[in-house]
Tab-separated table of C-alpha atoms in Angstrom:
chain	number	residue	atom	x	y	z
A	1	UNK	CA	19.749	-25.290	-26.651
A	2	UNK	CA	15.804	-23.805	-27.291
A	3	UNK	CA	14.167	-21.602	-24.997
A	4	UNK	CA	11.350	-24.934	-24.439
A	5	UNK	CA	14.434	-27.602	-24.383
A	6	UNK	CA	15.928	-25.296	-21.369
A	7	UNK	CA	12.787	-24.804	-19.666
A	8	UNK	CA	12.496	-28.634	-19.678
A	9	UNK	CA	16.254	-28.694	-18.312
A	10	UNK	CA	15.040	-26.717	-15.832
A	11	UNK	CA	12.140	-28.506	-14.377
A	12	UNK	CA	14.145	-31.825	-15.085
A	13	UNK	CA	17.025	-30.215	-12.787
A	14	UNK	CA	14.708	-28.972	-10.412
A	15	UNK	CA	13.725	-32.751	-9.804
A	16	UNK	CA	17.456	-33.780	-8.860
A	17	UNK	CA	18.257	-31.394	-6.814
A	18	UNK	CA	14.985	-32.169	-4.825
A	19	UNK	CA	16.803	-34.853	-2.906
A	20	UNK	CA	16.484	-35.865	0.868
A	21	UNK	CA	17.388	-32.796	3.267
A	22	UNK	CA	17.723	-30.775	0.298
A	23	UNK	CA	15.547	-28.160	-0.587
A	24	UNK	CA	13.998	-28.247	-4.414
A	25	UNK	CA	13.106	-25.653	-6.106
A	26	UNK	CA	9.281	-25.011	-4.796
A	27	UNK	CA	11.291	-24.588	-1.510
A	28	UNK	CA	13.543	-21.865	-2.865
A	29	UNK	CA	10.544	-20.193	-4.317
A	30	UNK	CA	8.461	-20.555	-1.090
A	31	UNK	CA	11.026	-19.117	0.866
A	32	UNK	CA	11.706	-16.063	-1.056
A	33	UNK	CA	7.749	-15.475	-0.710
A	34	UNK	CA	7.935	-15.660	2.805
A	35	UNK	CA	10.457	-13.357	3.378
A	36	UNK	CA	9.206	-10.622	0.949
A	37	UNK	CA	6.115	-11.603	0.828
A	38	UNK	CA	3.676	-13.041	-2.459
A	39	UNK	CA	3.110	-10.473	-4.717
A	40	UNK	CA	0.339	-11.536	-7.605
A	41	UNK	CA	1.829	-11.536	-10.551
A	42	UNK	CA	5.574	-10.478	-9.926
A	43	UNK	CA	8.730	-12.263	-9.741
A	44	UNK	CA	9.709	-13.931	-6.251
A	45	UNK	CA	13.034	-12.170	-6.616
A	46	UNK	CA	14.077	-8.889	-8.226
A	47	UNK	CA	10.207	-8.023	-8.296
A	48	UNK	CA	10.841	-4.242	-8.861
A	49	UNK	CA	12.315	-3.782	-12.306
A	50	UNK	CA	12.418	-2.152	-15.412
A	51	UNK	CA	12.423	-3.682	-19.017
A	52	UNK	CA	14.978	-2.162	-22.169
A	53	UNK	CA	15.944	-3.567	-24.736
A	54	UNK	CA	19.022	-2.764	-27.585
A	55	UNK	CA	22.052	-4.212	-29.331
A	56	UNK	CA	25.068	-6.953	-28.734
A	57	UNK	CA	28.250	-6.637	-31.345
A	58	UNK	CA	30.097	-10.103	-30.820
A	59	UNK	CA	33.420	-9.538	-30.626
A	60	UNK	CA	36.249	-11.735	-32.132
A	61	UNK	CA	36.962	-13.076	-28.820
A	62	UNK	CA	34.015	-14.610	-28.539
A	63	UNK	CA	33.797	-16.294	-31.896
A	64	UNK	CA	36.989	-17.317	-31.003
A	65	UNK	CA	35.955	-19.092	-27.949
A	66	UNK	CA	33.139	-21.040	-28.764
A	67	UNK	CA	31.702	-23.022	-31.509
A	68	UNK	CA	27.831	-21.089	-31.400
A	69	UNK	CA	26.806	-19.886	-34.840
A	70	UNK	CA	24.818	-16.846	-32.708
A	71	UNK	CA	27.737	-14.651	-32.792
A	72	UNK	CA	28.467	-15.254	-36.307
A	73	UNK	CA	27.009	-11.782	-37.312
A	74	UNK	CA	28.314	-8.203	-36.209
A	75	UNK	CA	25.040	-7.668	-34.415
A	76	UNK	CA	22.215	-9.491	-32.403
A	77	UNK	CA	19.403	-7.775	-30.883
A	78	UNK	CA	18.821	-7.836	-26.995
A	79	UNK	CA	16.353	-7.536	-24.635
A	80	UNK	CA	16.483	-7.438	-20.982
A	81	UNK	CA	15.874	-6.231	-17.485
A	82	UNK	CA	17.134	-3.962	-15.234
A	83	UNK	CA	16.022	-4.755	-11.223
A	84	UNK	CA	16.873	-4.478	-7.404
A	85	UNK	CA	17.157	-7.201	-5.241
A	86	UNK	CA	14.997	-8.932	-3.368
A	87	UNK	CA	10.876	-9.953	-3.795
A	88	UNK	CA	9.579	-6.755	-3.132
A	89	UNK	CA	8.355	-4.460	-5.344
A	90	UNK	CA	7.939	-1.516	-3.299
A	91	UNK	CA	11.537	-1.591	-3.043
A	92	UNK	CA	13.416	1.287	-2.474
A	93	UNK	CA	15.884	2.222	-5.433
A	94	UNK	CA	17.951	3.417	-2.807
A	95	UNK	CA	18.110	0.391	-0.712
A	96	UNK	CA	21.884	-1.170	0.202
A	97	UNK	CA	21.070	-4.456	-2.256
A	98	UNK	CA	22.223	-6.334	-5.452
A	99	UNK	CA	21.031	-4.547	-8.938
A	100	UNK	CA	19.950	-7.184	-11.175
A	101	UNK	CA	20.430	-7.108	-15.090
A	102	UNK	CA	18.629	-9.859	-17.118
A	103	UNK	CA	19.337	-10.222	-20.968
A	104	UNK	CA	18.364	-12.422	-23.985
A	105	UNK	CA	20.535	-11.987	-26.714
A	106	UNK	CA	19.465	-13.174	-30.308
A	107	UNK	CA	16.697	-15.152	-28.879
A	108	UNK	CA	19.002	-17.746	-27.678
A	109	UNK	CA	21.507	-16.707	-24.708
A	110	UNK	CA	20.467	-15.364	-21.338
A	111	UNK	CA	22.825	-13.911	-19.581
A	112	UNK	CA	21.762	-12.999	-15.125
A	113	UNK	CA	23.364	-11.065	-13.693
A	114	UNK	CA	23.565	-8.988	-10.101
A	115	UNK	CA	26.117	-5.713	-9.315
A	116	UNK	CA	28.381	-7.884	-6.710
A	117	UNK	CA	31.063	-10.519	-7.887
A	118	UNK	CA	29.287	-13.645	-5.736
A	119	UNK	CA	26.054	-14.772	-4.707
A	120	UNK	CA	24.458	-14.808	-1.406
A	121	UNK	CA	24.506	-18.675	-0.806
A	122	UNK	CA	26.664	-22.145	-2.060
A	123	UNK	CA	23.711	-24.359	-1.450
A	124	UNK	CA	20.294	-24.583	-2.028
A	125	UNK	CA	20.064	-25.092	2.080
A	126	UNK	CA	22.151	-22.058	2.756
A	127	UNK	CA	20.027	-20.180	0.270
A	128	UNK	CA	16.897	-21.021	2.339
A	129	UNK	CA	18.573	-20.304	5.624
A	130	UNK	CA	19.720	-16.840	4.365
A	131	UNK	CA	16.607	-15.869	3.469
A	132	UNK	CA	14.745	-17.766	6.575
A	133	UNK	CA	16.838	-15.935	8.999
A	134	UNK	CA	15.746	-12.639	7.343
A	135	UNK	CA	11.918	-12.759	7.656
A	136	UNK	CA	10.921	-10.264	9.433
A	137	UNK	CA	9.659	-9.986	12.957
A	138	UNK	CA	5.856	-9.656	13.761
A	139	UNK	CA	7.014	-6.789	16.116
A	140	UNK	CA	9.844	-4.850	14.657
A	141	UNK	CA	8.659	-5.224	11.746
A	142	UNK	CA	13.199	-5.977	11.294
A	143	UNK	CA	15.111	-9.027	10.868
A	144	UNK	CA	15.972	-10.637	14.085
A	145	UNK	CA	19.836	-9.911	14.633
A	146	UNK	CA	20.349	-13.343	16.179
A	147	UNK	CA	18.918	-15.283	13.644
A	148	UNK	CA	21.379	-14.030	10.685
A	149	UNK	CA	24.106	-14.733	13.464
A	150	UNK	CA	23.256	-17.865	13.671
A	151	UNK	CA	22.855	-18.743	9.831
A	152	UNK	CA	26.521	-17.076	9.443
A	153	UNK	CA	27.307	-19.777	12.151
A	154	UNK	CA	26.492	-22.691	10.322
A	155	UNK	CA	26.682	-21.210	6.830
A	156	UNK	CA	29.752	-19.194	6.645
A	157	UNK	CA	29.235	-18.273	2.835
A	158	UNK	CA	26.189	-16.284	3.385
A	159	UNK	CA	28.498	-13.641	4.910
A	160	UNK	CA	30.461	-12.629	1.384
A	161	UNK	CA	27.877	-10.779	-0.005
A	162	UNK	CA	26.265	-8.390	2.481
A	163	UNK	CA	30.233	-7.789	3.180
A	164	UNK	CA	30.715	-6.259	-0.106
A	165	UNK	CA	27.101	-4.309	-0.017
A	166	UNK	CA	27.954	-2.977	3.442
A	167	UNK	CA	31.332	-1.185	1.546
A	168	UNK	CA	29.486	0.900	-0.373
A	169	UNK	CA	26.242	3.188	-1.081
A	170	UNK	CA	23.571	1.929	-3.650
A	171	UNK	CA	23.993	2.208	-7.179
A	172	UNK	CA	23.732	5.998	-8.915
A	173	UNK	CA	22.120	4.869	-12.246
A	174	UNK	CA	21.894	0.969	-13.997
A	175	UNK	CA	24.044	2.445	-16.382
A	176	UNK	CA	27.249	2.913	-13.920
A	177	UNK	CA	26.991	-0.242	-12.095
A	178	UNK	CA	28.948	-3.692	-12.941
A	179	UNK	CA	27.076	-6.888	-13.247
A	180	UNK	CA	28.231	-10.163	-12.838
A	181	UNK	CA	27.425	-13.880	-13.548
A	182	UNK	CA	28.613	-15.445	-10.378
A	183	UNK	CA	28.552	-18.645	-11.936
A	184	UNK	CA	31.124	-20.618	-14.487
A	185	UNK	CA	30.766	-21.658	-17.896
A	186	UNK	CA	32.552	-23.620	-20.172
A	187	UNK	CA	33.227	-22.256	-24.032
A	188	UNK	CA	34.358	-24.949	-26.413
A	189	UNK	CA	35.805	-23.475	-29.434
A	190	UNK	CA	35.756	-24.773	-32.903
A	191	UNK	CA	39.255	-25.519	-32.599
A	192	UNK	CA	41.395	-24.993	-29.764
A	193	UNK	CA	40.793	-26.123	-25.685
A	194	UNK	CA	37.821	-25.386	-23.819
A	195	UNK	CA	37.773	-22.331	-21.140
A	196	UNK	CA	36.105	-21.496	-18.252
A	197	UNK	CA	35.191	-18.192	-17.440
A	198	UNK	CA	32.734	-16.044	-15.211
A	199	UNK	CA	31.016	-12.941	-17.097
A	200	UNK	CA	30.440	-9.500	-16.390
A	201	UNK	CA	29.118	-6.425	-17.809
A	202	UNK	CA	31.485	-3.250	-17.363
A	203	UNK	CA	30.299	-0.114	-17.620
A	204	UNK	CA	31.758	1.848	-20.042
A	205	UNK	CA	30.580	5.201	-18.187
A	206	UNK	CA	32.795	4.008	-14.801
A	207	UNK	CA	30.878	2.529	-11.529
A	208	UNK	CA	29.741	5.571	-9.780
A	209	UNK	CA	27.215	4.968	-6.312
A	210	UNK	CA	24.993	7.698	-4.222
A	211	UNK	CA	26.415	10.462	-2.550
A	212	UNK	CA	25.522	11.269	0.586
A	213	UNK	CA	23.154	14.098	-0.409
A	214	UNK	CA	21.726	12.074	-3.246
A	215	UNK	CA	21.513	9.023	-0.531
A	216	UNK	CA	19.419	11.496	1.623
A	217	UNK	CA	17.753	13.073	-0.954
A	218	UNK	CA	16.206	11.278	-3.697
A	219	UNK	CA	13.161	9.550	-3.707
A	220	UNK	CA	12.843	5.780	-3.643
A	221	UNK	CA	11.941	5.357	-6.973
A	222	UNK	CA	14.699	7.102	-9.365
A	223	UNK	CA	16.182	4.939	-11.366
A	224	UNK	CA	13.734	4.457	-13.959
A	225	UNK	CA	13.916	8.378	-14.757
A	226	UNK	CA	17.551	8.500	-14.095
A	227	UNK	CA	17.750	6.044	-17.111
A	228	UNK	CA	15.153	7.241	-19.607
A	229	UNK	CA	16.484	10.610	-19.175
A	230	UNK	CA	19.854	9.416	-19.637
A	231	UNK	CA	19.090	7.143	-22.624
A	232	UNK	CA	17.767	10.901	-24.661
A	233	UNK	CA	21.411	11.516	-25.275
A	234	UNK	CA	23.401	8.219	-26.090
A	235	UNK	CA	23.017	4.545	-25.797
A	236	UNK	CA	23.747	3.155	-22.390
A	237	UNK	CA	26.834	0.909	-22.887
A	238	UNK	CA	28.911	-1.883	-21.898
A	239	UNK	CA	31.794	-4.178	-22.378
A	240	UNK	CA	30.971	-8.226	-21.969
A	241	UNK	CA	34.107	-9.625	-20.196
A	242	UNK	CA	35.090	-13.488	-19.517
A	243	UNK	CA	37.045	-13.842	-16.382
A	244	UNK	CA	39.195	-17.214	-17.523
A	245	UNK	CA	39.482	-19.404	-14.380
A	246	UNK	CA	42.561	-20.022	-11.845
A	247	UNK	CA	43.573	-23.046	-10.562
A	248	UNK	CA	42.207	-22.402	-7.018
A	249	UNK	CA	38.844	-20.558	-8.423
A	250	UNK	CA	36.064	-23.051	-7.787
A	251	UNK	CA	33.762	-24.048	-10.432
A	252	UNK	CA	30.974	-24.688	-7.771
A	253	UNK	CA	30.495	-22.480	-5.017
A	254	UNK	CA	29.378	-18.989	-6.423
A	255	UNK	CA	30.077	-17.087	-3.022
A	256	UNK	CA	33.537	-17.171	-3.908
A	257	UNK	CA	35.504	-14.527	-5.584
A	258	UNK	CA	37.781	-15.383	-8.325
A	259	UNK	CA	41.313	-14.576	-8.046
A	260	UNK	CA	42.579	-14.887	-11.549
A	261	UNK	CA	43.198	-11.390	-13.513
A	262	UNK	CA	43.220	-12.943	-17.118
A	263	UNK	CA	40.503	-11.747	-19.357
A	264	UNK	CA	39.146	-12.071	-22.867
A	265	UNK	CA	36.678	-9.275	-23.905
A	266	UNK	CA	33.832	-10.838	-25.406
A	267	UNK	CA	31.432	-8.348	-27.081
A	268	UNK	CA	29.942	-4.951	-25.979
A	269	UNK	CA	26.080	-4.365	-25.141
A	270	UNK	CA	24.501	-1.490	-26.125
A	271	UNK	CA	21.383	-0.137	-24.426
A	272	UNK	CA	19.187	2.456	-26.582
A	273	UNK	CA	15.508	2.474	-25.448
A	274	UNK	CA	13.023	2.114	-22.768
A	275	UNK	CA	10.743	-0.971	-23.359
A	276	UNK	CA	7.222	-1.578	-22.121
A	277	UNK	CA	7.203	-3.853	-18.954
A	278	UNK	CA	4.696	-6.481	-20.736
A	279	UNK	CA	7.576	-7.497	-22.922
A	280	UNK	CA	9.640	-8.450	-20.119
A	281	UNK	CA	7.193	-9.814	-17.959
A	282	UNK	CA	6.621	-12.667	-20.754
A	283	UNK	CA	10.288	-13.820	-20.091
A	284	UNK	CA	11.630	-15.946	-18.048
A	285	UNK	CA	15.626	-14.997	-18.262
A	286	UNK	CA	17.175	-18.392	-17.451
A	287	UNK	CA	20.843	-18.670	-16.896
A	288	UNK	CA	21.329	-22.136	-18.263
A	289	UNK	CA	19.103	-20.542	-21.677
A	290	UNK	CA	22.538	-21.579	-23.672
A	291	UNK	CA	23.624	-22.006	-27.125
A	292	UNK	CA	25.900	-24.613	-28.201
A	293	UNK	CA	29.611	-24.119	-27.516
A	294	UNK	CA	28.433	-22.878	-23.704
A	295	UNK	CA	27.527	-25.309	-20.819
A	296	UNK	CA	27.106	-24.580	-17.156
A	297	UNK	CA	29.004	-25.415	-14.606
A	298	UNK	CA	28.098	-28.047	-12.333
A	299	UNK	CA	27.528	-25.745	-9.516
A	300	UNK	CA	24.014	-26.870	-7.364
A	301	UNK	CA	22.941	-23.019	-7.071
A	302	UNK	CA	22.975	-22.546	-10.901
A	303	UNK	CA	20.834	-25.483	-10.881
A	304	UNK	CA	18.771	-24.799	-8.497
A	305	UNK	CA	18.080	-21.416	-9.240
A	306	UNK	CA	17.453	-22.346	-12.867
A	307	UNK	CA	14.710	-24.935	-11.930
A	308	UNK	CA	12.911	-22.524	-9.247
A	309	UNK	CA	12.640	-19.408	-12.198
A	310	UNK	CA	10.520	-22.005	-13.945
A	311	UNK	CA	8.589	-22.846	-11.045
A	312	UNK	CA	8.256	-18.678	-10.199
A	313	UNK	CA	6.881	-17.920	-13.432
A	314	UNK	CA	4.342	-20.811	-13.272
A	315	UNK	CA	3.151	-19.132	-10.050
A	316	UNK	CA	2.868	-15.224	-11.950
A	317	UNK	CA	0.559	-16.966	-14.679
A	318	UNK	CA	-2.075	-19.010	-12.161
A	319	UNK	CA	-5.156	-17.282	-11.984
């Protein structure tokens, strides 16, 4: 699948999911502006980033599992994009939300990612409620309490994810924090039965998160630093792992954590350099940017959220 086919995908998804009651993807967009506010020229979400780019060695697992031609070779080159959550990009680095990893691979496979195993909402509605009930108030300048009570009410999967932020501190480095896909895809091998799995990137260095000092301590804008510093010395690495599916995992609902413990290790990334922002801001990482022998699931945030990138970076290039 091209980088212009998927775009088209996207746009042509965008205008199915926009059915009645159901919010399309200018929706999505708009309401991540509200809530963070529009920022010229930046991303609606995971504004505040940082661009890098390196190395992916396929591993036999992979060319094992699907038909592409992509992994073929021992190496492909990568770029990508390291981020925190949310649409502004004042951000602290410090803040108690998802890290965000972006990454093209050989021109032809995006893989997005964020540092918790599920996303923040099943539905395109619940993803609009979530982020509805956290605009903040005029006064306080906060979130109104009540408001993310009630969206919890009606949409119980927009709980999940703040659980599992609330458990720990935020990340120590990009390097030592696990990403994952959240979403299913299928890999049809050359011979053999299709699988699905979820992805993740494991960090080879361990997970590590702030201490208490470093919580208190650091300023809000680190991790940049942290990385380039860290980058002098070796390449940043990580392992590319398929999660294969259970038979109770769901295909379709993303704010659900797998239970299955089967994995295939599919290739390992390696990090090496620094890259200037422009090279990133001309990409649009799309998670259904796939080659052949990898489909999506049919899960209506995937599509969604596919369909409202394209609409996001429309808005960054309007004059």
């Amino acid at each position: 699948m091209t980088l212009l086919s998927t775009s088209a995908l996207a746009i042509s998804l965008g205008n199915s999911v926009a059915q009645a009651n159901q919010p399309g993807p200018v929706e999505l967009v708009d309401a991540l502006n509200n809530t963070f506010g529009l920022h010229n020229g930046m991303r609606a979400s995971h504004a505040k980033g940082l661009c890098i780019k390196g190395s992916f060695e396929p591993g036999s697992e992979l060319r094992r599992s699907t038909l592409a031609t992509l992994f073929a070779g021992p190496q492909l080159d990568a770029i990508g994009r390291f981020s925190i959550g949310g649409g502004n990009p004042a951000a602290s680095d410090k803040s108690r939300t998802v890290r965000g990893m972006s990454l093209r691979i050989g021109g032809q496979y995006d893989l997005v990612l964020i540092s918790e195993p599920v996303f923040f909402a099943a539905t395109p509605e619940s993803f609009v409620s979530f982020l509805q009930a956290r605009v903040p108030d005029p006064q306080t300048k906060r979130p109104d309490p009540d408001k993310i009570a009630a969206h919890n009410i009606r949409y119980p999967d927009g709980k999940a994810q703040p659980q599992l932020l609330a458990q720990h501190p935020a990340p120590a480095s990009y390097a030592t924090t696990p990403y994952f896909s959240t979403h299913a895809f299928r890999f049809e091998p050359a011979q053999g039965n299709a699988e699905w799995m979820r992805l993740s990137l494991q960090p080879e260095a361990g997970t590590h998160y702030l201490d208490t000092a470093a919580e208190a301590n650091l300023p809000d804008s680190f991790l940049t630093d942290e990385l380039g510093n860290r980058l002098l010395y070796a390449p940043v690495t990580f392992q590319l792992i398929g999660q294969l599916r259970g038979p109770k995992d769901s295909l379709i609902d993303s704010t659900q954590i797998w239970q299955s413990r089967e994995q295939r290790i599919l290739g390992r990334l390696s990090v090496t350099a620094l890259a200037d922002s422009s090279v990133c801001d001309s990409i649009t990482f799309l998670p259904t940017t796939l080659p052949q022998g990898i489909e999506p699931a049919d899960d209506p945030i995937l599509k969604a959220r596919a369909a409202a990138y394209a609409i996001s970076l429309g808005k960054r290039q309007e004059k």
